[in-house]
């Protein structure tokens, strides 16, 4: 099997698509600029990417910083220099390219903490399906997605899906995704995923994951990928290992200095509890779903500073179990939110946030109507937005860079 892979010739096609998007943005900016006289042009904004001293002022927006030390503003400004935020406040003065943000919300980008982006080209193919097991037949995720489509993926399929998923999510305000593409059948598949993520220009965490078939080099190819693509800490793409509870694999990740992410849907094997009792769970772990877990599991997650990612729409639709928002909150954990798979459900973070908001409140409201006293508080819109931003940044181990509008 051919293990070498480079970006394909259809790059020209993608270039044309990106040109359209840039064109649309330029039109939008031109319209804004005309209305506000003398505002920033797209060229000026692009200059800021290259020049760390170039400044951009987002003026007069409804600023939702999500930083308690900064607060929110009905009409506020955000000053950007190069790749960093320099100031957030009222009536900032600076020589800068100005963007009129009046009537718009200025806030951190959404962080989606678990998304199998290699499946985005399969969007909607399993809208009525459930998770299932490999023997449940063809209308399950295991039967259709894992059984039919995933095994025949070529590197180019993974590349195009990663790129399209990233551009779509960027367009929807999701500026960071933890990509959990489980399609590393060969090292070339992993390379293709990374090239697709990189070409989008968006921030992402690439989590190296198992693939299918005898050519998978999982997990040891982690070290090659790290050396080849992740040598700098100052880049948009960062690395994690997607590894089910297994002492050797988690040790490999920690030797390489990369965080660990894993799906936890119940613990029938008991392996998760074994890891906890062996003292192997830590703050470098992100746990996806966390449905069907016991009090012992939750205490271990909370006591070790573990991060939690809940994919509420998928968990309800595909039978992972009840999304454990209340259990996480009861243990002092603010969960992050995730999309999971587009074969079954939308990747729109507003849908995910509304699912979160309505579900937690519906369950507490039912308890109230049943006469229960001393109920947990209903989640607020603000808390749900935090889950989709700063809690996501923490789960992705990127809260030193993203998640709030904070100078620096
Ligand atoms: Zn998943």
mmCIF file with all atom_site columns, N, CA, C and O in Angstrom, residues 29 65 169 183 219 232 296 347 394 403:
data_model
loop_
_atom_site.group_PDB
_atom_site.id
_atom_site.type_symbol
_atom_site.label_atom_id
_atom_site.label_alt_id
_atom_site.label_comp_id
_atom_site.label_asym_id
_atom_site.label_entity_id
_atom_site.label_seq_id
_atom_site.pdbx_PDB_ins_code
_atom_site.Cartn_x
_atom_site.Cartn_y
_atom_site.Cartn_z
_atom_site.occupancy
_atom_site.B_iso_or_equiv
_atom_site.pdbx_formal_charge
_atom_site.auth_seq_id
_atom_site.auth_comp_id
_atom_site.auth_asym_id
_atom_site.auth_atom_id
_atom_site.pdbx_PDB_model_num
ATOM 1  N N  . UNK A 1 29  ? -17.507 43.404 3.242  1.00 0.00 ? 29  UNK A N  1
ATOM 2  C CA . UNK A 1 29  ? -16.711 44.469 3.845  1.00 0.00 ? 29  UNK A CA 1
ATOM 3  C C  . UNK A 1 29  ? -16.851 45.767 3.055  1.00 0.00 ? 29  UNK A C  1
ATOM 4  O O  . UNK A 1 29  ? -16.939 46.843 3.636  1.00 0.00 ? 29  UNK A O  1
ATOM 5  N N  . UNK A 1 65  ? -17.256 39.526 26.286 1.00 0.00 ? 65  UNK A N  1
ATOM 6  C CA . UNK A 1 65  ? -15.861 39.075 26.399 1.00 0.00 ? 65  UNK A CA 1
ATOM 7  C C  . UNK A 1 65  ? -15.748 37.688 27.017 1.00 0.00 ? 65  UNK A C  1
ATOM 8  O O  . UNK A 1 65  ? -14.799 36.959 26.768 1.00 0.00 ? 65  UNK A O  1
ATOM 9  N N  . UNK A 1 169 ? -17.440 24.902 9.239  1.00 0.00 ? 169 UNK A N  1
ATOM 10 C CA . UNK A 1 169 ? -17.518 25.281 10.647 1.00 0.00 ? 169 UNK A CA 1
ATOM 11 C C  . UNK A 1 169 ? -16.985 26.694 10.884 1.00 0.00 ? 169 UNK A C  1
ATOM 12 O O  . UNK A 1 169 ? -17.508 27.424 11.713 1.00 0.00 ? 169 UNK A O  1
ATOM 13 N N  . UNK A 1 183 ? -9.753  7.544  11.116 1.00 0.00 ? 183 UNK A N  1
ATOM 14 C CA . UNK A 1 183 ? -9.624  7.013  9.751  1.00 0.00 ? 183 UNK A CA 1
ATOM 15 C C  . UNK A 1 183 ? -8.152  6.801  9.375  1.00 0.00 ? 183 UNK A C  1
ATOM 16 O O  . UNK A 1 183 ? -7.808  6.770  8.212  1.00 0.00 ? 183 UNK A O  1
ATOM 17 N N  . UNK A 1 219 ? -0.449  2.912  17.806 1.00 0.00 ? 219 UNK A N  1
ATOM 18 C CA . UNK A 1 219 ? -0.333  4.351  18.089 1.00 0.00 ? 219 UNK A CA 1
ATOM 19 C C  . UNK A 1 219 ? 1.064   4.913  17.821 1.00 0.00 ? 219 UNK A C  1
ATOM 20 O O  . UNK A 1 219 ? 1.288   6.096  17.997 1.00 0.00 ? 219 UNK A O  1
ATOM 21 N N  . UNK A 1 232 ? 6.318   23.149 16.396 1.00 0.00 ? 232 UNK A N  1
ATOM 22 C CA . UNK A 1 232 ? 6.185   24.473 17.015 1.00 0.00 ? 232 UNK A CA 1
ATOM 23 C C  . UNK A 1 232 ? 4.931   24.538 17.882 1.00 0.00 ? 232 UNK A C  1
ATOM 24 O O  . UNK A 1 232 ? 3.895   23.979 17.532 1.00 0.00 ? 232 UNK A O  1
ATOM 25 N N  . UNK A 1 296 ? -18.711 6.549  41.235 1.00 0.00 ? 296 UNK A N  1
ATOM 26 C CA . UNK A 1 296 ? -17.255 6.318  41.376 1.00 0.00 ? 296 UNK A CA 1
ATOM 27 C C  . UNK A 1 296 ? -16.499 6.936  40.195 1.00 0.00 ? 296 UNK A C  1
ATOM 28 O O  . UNK A 1 296 ? -15.483 7.614  40.382 1.00 0.00 ? 296 UNK A O  1
ATOM 29 N N  . UNK A 1 347 ? -24.062 20.184 12.508 1.00 0.00 ? 347 UNK A N  1
ATOM 30 C CA . UNK A 1 347 ? -22.848 20.619 13.208 1.00 0.00 ? 347 UNK A CA 1
ATOM 31 C C  . UNK A 1 347 ? -22.987 22.046 13.710 1.00 0.00 ? 347 UNK A C  1
ATOM 32 O O  . UNK A 1 347 ? -22.022 22.625 14.195 1.00 0.00 ? 347 UNK A O  1
ATOM 33 N N  . UNK A 1 394 ? -10.763 25.090 27.457 1.00 0.00 ? 394 UNK A N  1
ATOM 34 C CA . UNK A 1 394 ? -10.090 24.321 28.515 1.00 0.00 ? 394 UNK A CA 1
ATOM 35 C C  . UNK A 1 394 ? -10.007 22.847 28.148 1.00 0.00 ? 394 UNK A C  1
ATOM 36 O O  . UNK A 1 394 ? -8.969  22.203 28.356 1.00 0.00 ? 394 UNK A O  1
ATOM 37 N N  . UNK A 1 403 ? -10.845 31.350 23.860 1.00 0.00 ? 403 UNK A N  1
ATOM 38 C CA . UNK A 1 403 ? -11.989 31.073 24.717 1.00 0.00 ? 403 UNK A CA 1
ATOM 39 C C  . UNK A 1 403 ? -12.630 32.297 25.335 1.00 0.00 ? 403 UNK A C  1
ATOM 40 O O  . UNK A 1 403 ? -13.782 32.268 25.741 1.00 0.00 ? 403 UNK A O  1
#
